[in-house]
Each structure stands twice: as structure tokens, then as C-alpha cells.
Short mmCIF file of C-alpha atoms and ligand atoms in Angstrom, two decimals:
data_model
loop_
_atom_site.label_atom_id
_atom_site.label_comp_id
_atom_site.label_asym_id
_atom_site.label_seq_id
_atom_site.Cartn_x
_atom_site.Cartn_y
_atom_site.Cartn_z
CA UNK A 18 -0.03 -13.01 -27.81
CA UNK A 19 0.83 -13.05 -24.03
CA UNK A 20 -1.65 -15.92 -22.13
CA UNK A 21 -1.69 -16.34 -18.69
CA UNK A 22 -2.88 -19.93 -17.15
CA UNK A 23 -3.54 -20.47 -13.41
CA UNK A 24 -3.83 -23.24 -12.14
CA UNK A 25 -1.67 -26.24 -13.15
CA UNK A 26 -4.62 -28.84 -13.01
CA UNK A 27 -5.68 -30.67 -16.12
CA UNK A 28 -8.16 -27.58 -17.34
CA UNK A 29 -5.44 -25.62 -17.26
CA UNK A 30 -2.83 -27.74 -18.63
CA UNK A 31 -4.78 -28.46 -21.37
CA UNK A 32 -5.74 -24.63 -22.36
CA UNK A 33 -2.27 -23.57 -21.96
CA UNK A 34 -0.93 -26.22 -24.07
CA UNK A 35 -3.53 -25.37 -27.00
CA UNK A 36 -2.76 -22.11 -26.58
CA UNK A 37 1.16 -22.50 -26.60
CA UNK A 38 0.55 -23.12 -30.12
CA UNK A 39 -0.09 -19.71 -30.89
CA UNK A 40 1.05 -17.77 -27.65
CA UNK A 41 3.46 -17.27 -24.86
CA UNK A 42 2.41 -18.83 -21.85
CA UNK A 43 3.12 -18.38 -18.13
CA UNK A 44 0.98 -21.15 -15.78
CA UNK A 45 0.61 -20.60 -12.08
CA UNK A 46 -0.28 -22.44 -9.37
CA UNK A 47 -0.44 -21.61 -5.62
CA UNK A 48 1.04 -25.24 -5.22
CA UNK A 49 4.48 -27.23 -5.19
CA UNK A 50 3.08 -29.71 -7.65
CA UNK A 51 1.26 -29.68 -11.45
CA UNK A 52 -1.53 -31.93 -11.62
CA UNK A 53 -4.09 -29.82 -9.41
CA UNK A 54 -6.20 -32.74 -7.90
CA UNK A 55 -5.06 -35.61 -10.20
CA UNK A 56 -1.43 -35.17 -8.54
CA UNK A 57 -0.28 -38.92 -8.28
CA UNK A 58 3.00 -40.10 -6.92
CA UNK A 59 5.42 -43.20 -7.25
CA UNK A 60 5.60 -44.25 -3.53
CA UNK A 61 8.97 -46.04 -1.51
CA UNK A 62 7.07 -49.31 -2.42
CA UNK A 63 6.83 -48.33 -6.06
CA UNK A 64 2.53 -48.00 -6.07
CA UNK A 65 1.12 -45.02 -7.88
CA UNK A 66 -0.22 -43.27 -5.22
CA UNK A 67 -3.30 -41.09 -6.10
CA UNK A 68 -2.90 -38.29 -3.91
CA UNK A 69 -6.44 -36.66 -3.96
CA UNK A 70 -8.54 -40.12 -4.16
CA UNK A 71 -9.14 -42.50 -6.73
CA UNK A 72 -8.67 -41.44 -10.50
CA UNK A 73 -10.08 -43.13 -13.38
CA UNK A 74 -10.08 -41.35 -16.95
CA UNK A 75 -13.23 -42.39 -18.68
CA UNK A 76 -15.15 -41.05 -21.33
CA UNK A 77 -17.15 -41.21 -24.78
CA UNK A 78 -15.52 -38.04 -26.08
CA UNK A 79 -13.02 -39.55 -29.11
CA UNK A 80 -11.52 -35.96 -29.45
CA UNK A 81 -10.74 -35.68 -25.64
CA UNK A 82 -9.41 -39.09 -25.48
CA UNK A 83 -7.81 -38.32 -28.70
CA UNK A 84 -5.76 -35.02 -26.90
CA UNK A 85 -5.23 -37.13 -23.97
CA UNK A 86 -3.39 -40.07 -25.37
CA UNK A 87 -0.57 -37.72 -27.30
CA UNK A 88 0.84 -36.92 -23.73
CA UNK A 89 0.08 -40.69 -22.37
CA UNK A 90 -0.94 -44.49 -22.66
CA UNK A 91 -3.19 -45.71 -21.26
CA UNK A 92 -3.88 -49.56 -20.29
CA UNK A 93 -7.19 -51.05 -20.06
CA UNK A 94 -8.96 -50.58 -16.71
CA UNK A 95 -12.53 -50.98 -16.69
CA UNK A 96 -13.38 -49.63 -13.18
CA UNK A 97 -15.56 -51.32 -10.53
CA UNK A 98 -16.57 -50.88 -7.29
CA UNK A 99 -17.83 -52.85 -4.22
CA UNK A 100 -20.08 -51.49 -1.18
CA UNK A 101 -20.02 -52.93 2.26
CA UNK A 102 -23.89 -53.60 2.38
CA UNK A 103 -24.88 -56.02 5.99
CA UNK A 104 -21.61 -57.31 5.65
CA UNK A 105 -21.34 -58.35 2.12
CA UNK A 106 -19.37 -56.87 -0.86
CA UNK A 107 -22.06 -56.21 -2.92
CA UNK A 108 -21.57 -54.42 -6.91
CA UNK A 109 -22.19 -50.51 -7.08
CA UNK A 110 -23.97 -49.65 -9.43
CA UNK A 111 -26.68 -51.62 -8.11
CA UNK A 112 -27.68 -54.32 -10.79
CA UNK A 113 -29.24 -57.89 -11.14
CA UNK A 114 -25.60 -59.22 -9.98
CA UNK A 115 -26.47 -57.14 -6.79
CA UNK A 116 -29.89 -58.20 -6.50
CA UNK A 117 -28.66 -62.01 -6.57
CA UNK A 118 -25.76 -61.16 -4.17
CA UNK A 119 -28.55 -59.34 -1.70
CA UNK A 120 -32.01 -61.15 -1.94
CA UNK A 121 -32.80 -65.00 -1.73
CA UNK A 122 -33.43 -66.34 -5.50
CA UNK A 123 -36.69 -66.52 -5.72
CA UNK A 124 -37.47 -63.13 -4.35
CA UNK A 125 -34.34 -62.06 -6.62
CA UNK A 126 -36.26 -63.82 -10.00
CA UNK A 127 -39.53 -62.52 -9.15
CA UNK A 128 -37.66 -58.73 -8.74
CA UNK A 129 -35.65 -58.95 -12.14
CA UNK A 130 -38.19 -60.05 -13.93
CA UNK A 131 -40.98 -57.23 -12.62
CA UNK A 132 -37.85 -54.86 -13.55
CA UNK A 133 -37.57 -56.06 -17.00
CA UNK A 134 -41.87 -55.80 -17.21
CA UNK A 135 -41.35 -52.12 -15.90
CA UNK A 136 -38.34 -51.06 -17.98
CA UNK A 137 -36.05 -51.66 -20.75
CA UNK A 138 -32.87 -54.51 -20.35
CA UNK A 139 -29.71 -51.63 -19.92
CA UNK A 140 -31.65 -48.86 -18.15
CA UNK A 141 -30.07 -46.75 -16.26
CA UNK A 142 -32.59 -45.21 -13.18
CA UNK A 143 -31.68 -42.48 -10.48
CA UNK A 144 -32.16 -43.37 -7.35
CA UNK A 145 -34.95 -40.41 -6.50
CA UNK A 146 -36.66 -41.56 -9.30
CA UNK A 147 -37.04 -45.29 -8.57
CA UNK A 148 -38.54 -44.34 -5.42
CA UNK A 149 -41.58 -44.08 -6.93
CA UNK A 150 -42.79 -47.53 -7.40
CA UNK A 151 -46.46 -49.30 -7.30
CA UNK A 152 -45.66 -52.43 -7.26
CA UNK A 153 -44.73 -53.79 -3.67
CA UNK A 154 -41.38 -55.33 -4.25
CA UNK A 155 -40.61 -53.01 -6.53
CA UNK A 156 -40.77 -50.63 -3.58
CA UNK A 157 -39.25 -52.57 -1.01
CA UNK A 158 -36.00 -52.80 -3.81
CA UNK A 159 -35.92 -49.26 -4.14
CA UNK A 160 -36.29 -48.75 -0.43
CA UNK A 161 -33.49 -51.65 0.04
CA UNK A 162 -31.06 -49.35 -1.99
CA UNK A 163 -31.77 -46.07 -0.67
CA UNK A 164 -31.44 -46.66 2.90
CA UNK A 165 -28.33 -49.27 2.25
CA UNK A 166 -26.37 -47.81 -0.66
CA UNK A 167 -27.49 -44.27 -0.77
CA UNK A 168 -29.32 -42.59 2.11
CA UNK A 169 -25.91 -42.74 4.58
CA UNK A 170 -23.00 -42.51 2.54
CA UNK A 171 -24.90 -39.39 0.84
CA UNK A 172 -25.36 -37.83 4.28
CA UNK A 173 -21.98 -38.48 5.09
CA UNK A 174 -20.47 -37.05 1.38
CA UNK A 175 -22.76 -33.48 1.64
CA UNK A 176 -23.83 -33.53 5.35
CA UNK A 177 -27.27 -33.65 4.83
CA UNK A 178 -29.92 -36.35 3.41
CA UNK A 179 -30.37 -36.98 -0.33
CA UNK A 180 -33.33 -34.98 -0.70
CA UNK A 181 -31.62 -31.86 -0.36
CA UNK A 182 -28.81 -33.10 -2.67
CA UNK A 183 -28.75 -31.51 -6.19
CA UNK A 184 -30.83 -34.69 -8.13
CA UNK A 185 -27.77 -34.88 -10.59
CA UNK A 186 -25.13 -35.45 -8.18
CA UNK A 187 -26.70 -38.90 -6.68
CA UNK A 188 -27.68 -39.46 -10.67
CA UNK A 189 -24.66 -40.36 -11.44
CA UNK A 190 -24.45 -43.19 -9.78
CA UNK A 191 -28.04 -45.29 -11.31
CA UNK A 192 -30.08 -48.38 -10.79
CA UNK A 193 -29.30 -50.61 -13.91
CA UNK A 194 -31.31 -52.88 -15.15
CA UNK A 195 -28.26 -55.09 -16.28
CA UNK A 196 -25.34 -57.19 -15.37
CA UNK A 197 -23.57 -54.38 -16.27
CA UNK A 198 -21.52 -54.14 -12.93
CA UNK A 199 -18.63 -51.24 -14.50
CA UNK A 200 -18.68 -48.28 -13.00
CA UNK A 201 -18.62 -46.48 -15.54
CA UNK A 202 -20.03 -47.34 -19.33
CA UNK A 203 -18.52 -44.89 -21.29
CA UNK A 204 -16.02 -46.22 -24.46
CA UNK A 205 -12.74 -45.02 -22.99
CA UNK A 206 -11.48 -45.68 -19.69
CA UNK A 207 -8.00 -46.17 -18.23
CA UNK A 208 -5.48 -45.21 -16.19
CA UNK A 209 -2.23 -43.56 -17.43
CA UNK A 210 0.77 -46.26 -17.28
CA UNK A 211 3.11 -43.29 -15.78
CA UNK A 212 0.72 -41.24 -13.79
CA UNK A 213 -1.50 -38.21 -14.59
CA UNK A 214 1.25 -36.25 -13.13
CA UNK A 215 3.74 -37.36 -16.01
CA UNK A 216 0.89 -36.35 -18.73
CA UNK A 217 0.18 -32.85 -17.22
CA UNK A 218 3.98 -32.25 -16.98
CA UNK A 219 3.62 -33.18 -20.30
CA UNK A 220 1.04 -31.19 -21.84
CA UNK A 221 2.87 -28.47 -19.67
CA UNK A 222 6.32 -29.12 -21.48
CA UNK A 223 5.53 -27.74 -24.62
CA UNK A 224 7.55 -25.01 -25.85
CA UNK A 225 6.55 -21.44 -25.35
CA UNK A 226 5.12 -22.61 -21.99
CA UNK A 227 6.60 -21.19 -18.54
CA UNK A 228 5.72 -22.65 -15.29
CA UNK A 229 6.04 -21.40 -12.21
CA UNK A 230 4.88 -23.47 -8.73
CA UNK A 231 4.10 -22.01 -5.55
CA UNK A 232 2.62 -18.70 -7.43
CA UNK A 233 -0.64 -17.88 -6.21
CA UNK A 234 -2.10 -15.27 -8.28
CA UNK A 235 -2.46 -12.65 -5.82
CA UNK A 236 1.29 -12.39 -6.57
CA UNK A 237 0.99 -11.63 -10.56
CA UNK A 238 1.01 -7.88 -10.29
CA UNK A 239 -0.15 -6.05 -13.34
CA UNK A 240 -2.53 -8.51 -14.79
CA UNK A 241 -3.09 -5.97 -17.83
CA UNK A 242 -0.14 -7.18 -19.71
CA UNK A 243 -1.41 -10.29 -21.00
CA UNK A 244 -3.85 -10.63 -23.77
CA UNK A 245 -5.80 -13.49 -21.96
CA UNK A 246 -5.90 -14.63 -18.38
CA UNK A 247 -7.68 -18.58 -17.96
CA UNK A 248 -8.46 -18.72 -14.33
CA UNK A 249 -8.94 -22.58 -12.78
CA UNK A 250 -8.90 -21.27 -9.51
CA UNK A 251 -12.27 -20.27 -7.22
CA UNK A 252 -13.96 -17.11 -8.36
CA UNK A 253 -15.40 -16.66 -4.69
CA UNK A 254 -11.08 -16.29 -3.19
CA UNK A 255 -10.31 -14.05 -6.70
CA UNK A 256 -13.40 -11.63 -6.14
CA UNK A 257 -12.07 -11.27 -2.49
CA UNK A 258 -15.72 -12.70 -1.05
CA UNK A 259 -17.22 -9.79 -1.43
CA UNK A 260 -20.50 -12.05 -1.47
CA UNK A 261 -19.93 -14.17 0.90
CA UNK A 262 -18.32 -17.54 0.31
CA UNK A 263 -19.61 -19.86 -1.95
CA UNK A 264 -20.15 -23.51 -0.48
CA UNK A 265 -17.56 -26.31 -1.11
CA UNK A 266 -17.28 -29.73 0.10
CA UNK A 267 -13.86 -31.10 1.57
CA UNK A 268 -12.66 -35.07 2.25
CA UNK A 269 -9.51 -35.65 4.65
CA UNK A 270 -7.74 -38.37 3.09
CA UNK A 271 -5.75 -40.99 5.94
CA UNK A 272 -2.75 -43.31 4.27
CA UNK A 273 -1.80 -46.17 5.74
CA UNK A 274 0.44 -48.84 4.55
CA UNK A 275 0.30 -52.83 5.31
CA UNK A 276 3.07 -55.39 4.86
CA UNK A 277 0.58 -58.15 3.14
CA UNK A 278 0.00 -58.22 -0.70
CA UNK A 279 -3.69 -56.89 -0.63
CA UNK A 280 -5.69 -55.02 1.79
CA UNK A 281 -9.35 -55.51 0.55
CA UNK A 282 -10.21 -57.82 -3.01
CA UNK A 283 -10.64 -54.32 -5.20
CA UNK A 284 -9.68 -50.83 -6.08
CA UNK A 285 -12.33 -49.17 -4.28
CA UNK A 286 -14.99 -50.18 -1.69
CA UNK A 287 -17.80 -48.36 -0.40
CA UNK A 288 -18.96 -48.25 2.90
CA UNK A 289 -22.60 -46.57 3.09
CA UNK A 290 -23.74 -47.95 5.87
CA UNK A 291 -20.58 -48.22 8.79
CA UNK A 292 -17.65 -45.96 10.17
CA UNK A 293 -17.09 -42.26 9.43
CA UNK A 294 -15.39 -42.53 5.94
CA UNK A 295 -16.82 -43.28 3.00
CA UNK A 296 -14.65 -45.62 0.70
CA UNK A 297 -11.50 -47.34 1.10
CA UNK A 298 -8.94 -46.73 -2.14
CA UNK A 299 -6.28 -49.39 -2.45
CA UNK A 300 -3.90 -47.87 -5.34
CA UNK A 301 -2.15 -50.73 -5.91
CA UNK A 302 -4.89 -52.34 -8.67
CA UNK A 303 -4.39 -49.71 -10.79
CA UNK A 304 -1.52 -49.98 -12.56
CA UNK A 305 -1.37 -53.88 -11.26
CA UNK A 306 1.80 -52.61 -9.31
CA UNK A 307 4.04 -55.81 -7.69
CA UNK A 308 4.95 -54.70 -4.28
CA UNK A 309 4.23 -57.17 -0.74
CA UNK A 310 3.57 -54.04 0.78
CA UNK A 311 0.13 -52.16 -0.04
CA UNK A 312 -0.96 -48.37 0.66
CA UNK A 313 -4.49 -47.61 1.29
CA UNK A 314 -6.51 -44.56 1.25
CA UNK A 315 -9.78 -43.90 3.63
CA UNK A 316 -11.60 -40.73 2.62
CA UNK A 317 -13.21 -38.95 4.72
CA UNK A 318 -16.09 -35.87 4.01
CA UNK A 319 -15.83 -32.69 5.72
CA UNK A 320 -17.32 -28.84 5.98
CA UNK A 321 -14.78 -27.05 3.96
CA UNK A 322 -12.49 -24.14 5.96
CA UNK A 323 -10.90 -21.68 4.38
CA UNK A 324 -7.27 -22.15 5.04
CA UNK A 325 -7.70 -25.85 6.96
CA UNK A 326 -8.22 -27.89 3.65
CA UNK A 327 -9.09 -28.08 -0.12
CA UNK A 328 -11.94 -27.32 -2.70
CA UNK A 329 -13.15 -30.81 -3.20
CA UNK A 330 -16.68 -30.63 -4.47
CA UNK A 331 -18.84 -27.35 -5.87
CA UNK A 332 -22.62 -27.94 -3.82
CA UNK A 333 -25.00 -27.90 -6.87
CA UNK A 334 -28.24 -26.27 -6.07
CA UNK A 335 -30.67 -22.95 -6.84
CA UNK A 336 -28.87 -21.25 -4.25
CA UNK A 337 -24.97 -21.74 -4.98
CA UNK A 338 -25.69 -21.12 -8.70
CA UNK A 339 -27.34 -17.88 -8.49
CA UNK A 340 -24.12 -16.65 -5.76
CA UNK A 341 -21.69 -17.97 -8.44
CA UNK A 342 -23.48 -16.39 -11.68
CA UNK A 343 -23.39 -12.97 -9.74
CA UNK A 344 -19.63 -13.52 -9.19
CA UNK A 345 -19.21 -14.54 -12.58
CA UNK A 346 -20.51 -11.45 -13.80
CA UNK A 347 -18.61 -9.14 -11.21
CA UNK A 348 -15.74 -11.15 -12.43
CA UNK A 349 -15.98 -9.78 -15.99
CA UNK A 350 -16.54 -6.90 -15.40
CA UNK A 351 -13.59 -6.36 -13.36
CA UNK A 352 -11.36 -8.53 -15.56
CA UNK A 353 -12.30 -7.87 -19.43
CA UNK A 354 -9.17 -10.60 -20.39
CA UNK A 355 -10.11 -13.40 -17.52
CA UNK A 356 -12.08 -16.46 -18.48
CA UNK A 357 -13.00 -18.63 -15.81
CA UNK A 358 -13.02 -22.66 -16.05
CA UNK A 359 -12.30 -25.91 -14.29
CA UNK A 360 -14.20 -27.51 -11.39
CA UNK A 361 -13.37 -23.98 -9.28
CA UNK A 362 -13.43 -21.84 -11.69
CA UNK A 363 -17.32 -23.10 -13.59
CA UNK A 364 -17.59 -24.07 -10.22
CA UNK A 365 -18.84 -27.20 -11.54
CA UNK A 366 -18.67 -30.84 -10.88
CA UNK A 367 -16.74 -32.06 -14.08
CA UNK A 368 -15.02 -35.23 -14.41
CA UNK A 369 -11.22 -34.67 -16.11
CA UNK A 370 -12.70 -35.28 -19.69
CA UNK A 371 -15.45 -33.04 -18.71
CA UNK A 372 -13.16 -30.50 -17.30
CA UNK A 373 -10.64 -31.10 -20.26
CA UNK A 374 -13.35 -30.52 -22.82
CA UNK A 375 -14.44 -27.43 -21.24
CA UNK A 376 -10.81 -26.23 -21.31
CA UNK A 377 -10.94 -27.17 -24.99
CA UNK A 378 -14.07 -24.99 -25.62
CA UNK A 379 -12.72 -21.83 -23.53
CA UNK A 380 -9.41 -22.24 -25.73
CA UNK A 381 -11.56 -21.83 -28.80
CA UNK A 382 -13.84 -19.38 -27.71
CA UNK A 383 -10.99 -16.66 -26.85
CA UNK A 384 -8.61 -17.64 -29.96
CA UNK A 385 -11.72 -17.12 -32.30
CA UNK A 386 -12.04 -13.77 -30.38
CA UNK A 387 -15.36 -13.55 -28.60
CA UNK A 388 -15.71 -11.21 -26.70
CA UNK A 389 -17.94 -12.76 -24.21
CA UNK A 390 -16.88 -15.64 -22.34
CA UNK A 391 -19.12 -18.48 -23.09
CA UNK A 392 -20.58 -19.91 -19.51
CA UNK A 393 -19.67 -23.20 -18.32
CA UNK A 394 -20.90 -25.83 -20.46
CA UNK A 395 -23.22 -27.03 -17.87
CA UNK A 396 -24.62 -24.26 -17.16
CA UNK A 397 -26.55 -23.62 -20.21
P1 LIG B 9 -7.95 -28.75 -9.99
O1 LIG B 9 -7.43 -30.12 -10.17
O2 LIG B 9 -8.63 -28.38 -8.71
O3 LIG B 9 -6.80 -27.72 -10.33
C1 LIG B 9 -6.89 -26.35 -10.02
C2 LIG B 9 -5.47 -25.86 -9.73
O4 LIG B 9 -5.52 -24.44 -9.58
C3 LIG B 9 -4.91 -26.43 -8.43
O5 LIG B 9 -3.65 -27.01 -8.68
C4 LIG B 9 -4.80 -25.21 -7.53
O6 LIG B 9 -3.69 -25.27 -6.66
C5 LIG B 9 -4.67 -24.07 -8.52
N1 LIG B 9 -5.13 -22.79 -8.00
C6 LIG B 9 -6.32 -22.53 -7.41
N2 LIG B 9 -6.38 -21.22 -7.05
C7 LIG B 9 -5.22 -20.65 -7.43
C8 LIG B 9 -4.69 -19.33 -7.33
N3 LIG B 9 -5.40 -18.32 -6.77
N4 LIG B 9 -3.45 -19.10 -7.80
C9 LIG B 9 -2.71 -20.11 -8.38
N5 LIG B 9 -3.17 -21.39 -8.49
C10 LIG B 9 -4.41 -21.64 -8.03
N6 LIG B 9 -12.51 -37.30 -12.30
C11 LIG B 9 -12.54 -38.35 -13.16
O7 LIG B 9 -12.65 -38.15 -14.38
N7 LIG B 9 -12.39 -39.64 -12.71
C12 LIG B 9 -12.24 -39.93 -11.38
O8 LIG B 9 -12.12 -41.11 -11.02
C13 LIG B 9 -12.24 -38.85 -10.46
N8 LIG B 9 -12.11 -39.10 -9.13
C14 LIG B 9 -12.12 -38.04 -8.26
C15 LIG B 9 -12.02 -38.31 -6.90
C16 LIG B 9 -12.02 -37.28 -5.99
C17 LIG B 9 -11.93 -37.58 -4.51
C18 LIG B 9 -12.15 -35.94 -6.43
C19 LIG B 9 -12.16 -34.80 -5.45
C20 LIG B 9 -12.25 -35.65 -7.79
C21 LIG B 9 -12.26 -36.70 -8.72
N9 LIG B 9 -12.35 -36.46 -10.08
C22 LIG B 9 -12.37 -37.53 -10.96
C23 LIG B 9 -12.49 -35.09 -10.62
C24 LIG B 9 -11.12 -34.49 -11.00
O9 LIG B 9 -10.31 -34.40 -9.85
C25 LIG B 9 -11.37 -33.11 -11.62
O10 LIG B 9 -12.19 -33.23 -12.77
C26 LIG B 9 -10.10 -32.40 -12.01
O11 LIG B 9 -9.13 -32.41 -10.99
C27 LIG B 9 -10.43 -30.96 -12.38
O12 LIG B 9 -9.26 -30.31 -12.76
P2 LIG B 9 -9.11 -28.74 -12.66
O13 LIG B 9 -7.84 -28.41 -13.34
O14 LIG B 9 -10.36 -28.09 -13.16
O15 LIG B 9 -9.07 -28.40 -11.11
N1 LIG B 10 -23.43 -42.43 -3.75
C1 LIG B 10 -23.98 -43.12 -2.68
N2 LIG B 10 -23.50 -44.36 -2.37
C2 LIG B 10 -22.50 -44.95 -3.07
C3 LIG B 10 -21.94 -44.24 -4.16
C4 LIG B 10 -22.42 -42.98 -4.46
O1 LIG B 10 -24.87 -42.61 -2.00
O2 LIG B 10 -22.11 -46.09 -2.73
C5 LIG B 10 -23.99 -41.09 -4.06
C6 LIG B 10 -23.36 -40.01 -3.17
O3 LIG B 10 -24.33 -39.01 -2.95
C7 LIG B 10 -22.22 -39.51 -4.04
C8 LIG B 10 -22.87 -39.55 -5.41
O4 LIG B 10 -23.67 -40.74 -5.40
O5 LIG B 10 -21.80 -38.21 -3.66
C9 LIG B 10 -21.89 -39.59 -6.58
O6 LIG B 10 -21.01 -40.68 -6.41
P1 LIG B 10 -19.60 -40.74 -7.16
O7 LIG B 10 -19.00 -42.06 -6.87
O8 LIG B 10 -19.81 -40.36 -8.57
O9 LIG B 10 -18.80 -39.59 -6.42
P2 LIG B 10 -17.29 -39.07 -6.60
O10 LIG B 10 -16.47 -40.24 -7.06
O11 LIG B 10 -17.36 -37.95 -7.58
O12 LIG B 10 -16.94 -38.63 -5.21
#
């Protein structure tokens, strides 16, 4: 069996390794590197630099984590997050440690205990949702952290105010009605102790698998010789646009290095409310990497251009879905041995284990033979 892969990201380093069980395999990719947008780099100073922003591997999934850990370790790096709220560092999620960083104690008292009269200790709550509260200081909380945590930095992420932002996409990101101040929850999280560059080159090293950088696919040729073609890249570019683009999201990313220790107290911190970028990364916690120099990152949104910068972010909504399932389907039928997947390629907004478990699905799906490419698993 002759498999093609493009797109050396960690969907398709994952199906081509799978697949190099069974098949040859050639992987693409239209850039220098392997790693797609979890490219990281040892700097002069020796600090992992994340390339593409802040990466944090977390998830619930035991078989993903399972996969992952055969190609790296991983140390323990429970992930958390400050925002720049009037001044203060203040814990993001917003939870009770928030509320007692924000509000005076009383008023913080009488809040967490109307919360825990209202819901359960451990809830999570969207931010749309809580909106809707009766009770006045209920209200004025929820108010609090929409127009300080959520209502700028969203407008500054997708250009335009939460309301119009698919309700999943600020969802991930909850009220909690706990002390709970990770950013994540989920069983599994940490970073790899060499890089995610190391583990893709080493899911990618398995033999039977050819690589080849700086190979867009445009430059494949007969694309009838292999049995199946995975596709990680944007169906929009591969269908030649013929529907008009479908809408991305972009971030600039500016480096800059100090001579001091530490630039800010944590990995990440958020500003909502001030400046023109959203979050400052400082790579350096990571990996707890011993340098007196530190690199920082400042990421900034922007439109997406063609040709000027990168895919960051597929824009959920009614609109983008129903342009993407009609290139989907033009897709197939123009390509009976192409099976699209990856953040591009479902154009959806998958984490790595998300995006690695999809990869996983779409391995299984074509090796048991269906015909039909199963749709992202989001999408159903
Ligand atoms: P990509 O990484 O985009 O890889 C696709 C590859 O295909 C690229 O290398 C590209 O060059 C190549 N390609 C595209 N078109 C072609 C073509 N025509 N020919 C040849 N090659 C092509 N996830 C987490 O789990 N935790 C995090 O903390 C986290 N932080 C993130 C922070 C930021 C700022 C961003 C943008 C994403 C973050 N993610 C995080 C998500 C994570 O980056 C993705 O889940 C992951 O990169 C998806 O991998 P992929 O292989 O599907 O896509
Ligand atoms: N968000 C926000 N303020 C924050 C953090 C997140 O408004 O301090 C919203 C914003 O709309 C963002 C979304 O929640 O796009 C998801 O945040 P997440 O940190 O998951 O984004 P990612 O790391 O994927 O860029």
C-alpha cells in the first residue's frame, strides 16, 4: 500500500506513523521544518522556544496520551495563567481565588457563597451563559468578567465582540465555581522534556516513512499512484478557491530577549484589557530552563492574508461551516483516495490530542476500508 501524508504537523505525523505499519509512506510539507504549528526550538540561551505560541499537551484521552508518550516524556506541568485585570495579576479561569484577588472580602463572601446557592462547588459556566443572572451581584460579577476578562481580548483575538463569536470558542475558557485556578483540568498535561519537534521527528522516523520538507503539494504530480492521500493542509488553497476563501484567523508573534532571569512571574499572562497584543509567553517556565537571559513572546491577532502569514484559527460559525462542507464534498469527489484532517484540513479548532485523536480515527477509517471518509469528529 502506497500512503501519502501532507503536512508534517502532529495529525499528520501521527497518521503516517500508524500507517507506516502497514504501508509506504511519503509526508510533505510546504515547510523547512516538521512539527506544523508545534515547531519548538532550542534557542542560543538554551530555552525551548515555542515557535507558534505557547504549547501545553493536555488531555483525558489515556490512548492518546498513551501514543504520545512512546515518542516522548513528559514532566509534570500543570498549566496556569494570569490576566492583567486594573493592574493586578489576577487567575484565568476566573474562580473564587479571582474573586478574592478582585473584590473587597465581604463583597467577595457574600458573591461565593450566592455562587455556591446558585450552582454546584466545581462548575464550570461559559461566559454567555452567566450573563444571565437575577440576582444583583450575581450580575454585576458576570458583568465584572465580561467587560474585564472577556469582552476586549475577544475583540482583539476574532475582530469583533463576543456575541458574534461561535459560543464554543469563548466556552472554553469557563467561570468555575472552585479554587481550581489550572488552566486546564484534564488528567494529562505536560510538556515534552525535548520538544514537540523531537517527538514528531520521532513519530516521523519510523521505518517505511519518507519525508520530504519544502514540498508543497501542488508539486506531487500524479496523485493517482498512491492508495491513500491524508491531507492536513486547507481544503479552501487545495480546491483552488473556487468558492471563495474560507475565513482564518492569524497572530504575528514579536520575540524579544532580556538579560534578567525572569520577565513576568509566569508562563503566560493575559492582557484583556491594555495594548494591542493579547498575552505575553515567557518560554523559559516550561521546561524550568536555567539561563540569566529570558526570551519572550507577545502575540498579536490579525485578518489573515493569503501569502502575508499563517492559518492560525478556523472562524466557527453557520456560515464558515456550510462553505467548508461544500468544499469537503467537491473535495471527494475530485479526489476518491484524499481524506482530509487536522485543524486545516476539518477545518476545526482541535487541540493536539484532539487533532491527534482525529488522525487516529481517519487512520482507522481508511485501513478498515470505508469508502466514505468519516467527517471531522466535531462535526457530527
Ligand atoms: P498544523 O500544525 O497546522 O500542521 C499542518 C502542516 O501542513 C503544516 O506544517 C503546513 O506547513 C503543512 N501544509 C499545509 N498545506 C500544505 C500543502 N499544500 N502542502 C504541503 N504541506 C502543507 N494545542 C494544545 O493542545 N495545547 C496548546 O497549548 C496549544 N496552544 C496553541 C497556541 C496557538 C497560538 C495556536 C495557534 C495553536 C495552539 N494549539 C494548542 C493547537 C495546536 O497548534 C494544533 O492542535 C496543532 O498544531 C494541529 O496540528 P495539525 O497537524 O492539524 O496542523
Ligand atoms: N478569552 C478571553 N480572555 C482571556 C482568555 C480567553 O476573552 O483572558 C476568550 C477569547 O475569545 C479566546 C477564547 O476565550 O479566543 C479561547 O481562549 P484560549 O486561551 O483557549 O485560546 P487559544 O489558547 O486557543 O488561543
Amino acid at each position: 500500500m502506497k500512503v501519502l501524508v501532507v503536512g508534517a504537523g502532529i495529525s499528520g505525523a501521527t497518521v503516517a506513523n500508524l500507517a507506516s505499519r502497514t504501508a509506504r509512506v511519503e509526508v510533505i510539507d510546504s515547510r523547512g521544518t516538521v512539527g506544523g504549528n508545534c515547531y519548538d526550538y532550542r534557542d542560543v540561551n538554551g530555552i525551548m522556544v515555542h515557535r507558534y505560541g505557547s504549547h501545553i499537551l493536555h488531555t483525558s484521552d489515556g490512548e492518546v496520551w498513551g501514543f504520545l508518550s512512546r515518542f516522548a516524556s513528559f514532566n509534570t506541568y500543570m498549566h496556569r495563567v494570569m490576566a492583567m485585570v486594573e493592574g493586578m495579576e489576577v487567575p484565568i479561569p476566573f474562580n473564587f481565588n479571582s474573586i478574592r484577588k478582585v473584590f473587597p472580602e465581604t463583597l467577595a463572601e457574600r458573591i461565593e457563597s450566592k455562587l455556591l446557592s446558585s450552582g454546584r462547588y466545581g462548575d464550570r459556566i461559559p461566559i454567555m451563559e452567566f450573563l444571565s443572572q437575577d440576582d444583583e451581584d450575581l450580575r454585576f460579577l458576570a458583568e465584572y468578567i465580561y467587560e474585564h476578562i472577556f469582552r476586549h481580548y475577544t475583540e482583539k483575538q476574532w475582530g469583533t465582540e463576543p456575541s458574534n463569536v461561535d459560543g464554543a470558542v469563548t466556552a472554553r475558557v469557563p467561570v468555575r465555581l472552585s479554587c481550581d485556578d489550572r488552566y486546564f483540568q484534564d488528567r494529562y498535561q505536560g510538556i515534552p522534556v525535548n520538544g514537540y519537534t523531537d517527538m514528531i521527528r520521532r513519530m516521523l522516523s519510523a521505518p517505511g516513512i519518507e519525508l520530504r520538507l519544502n514540498t508543497p503539494f501542488s508539486s506531487v504530480g500524479d496523485v493517482g499512484r498512491y492508495d491513500h492521500i491524508f491531507y492536513t493542509g486547507p481544503v479552501d488553497e487545495l480546491m483552488g478557491y473556487r468558492f471563495g476563501p474560507l475565513p482564518y484567523r492569524s497572530l504575528r508573534f514579536e520575540f524579544e530577549e532580556y538579560d534578567m532571569e525572569h520577565y513576568q512571574d509566569n508562563a503566560v499572562v493575559n492582557y484583556p484589557d491594555n495594548y494591542d497584543f493579547t498575552r505575553i509567553h515567557e518560554f523559559k517556565y516550561y521546561l524550568r530552563d536555567r539561563s540569566e537571559r529570558t526570551v519572550i513572546c507577545k502575540e498579536y491577532p490579525e485578518e489573515f492574508a493569503p501569502g502575508s502569514n499563517e492559518r492560525y484559527y478556523p472562524v466557527p460559525s453557520e456560515t464558515s461551516g456550510e462553505l467548508y462542507a461544500k468544499y469537503r464534498r467537491a473535495a471527494e469527489d475530485e479526489y476518491p483516495n484524499l481524506r482530509l484532517l487536522g485543524r486545516l484540513g476539518d477545518y476545526r479548532y482541535y487541540d493536539m490530542d484532539e487533532a491527534v485523536a482525529r488522525a487516529m480515527e481517519v487512520w482507522r477509517s481508511a485501513s478498515a476500508g470505508d469508502r466514505k471518509p468519516q467527517a471531522g469528529m466535531m462535526w457530527s
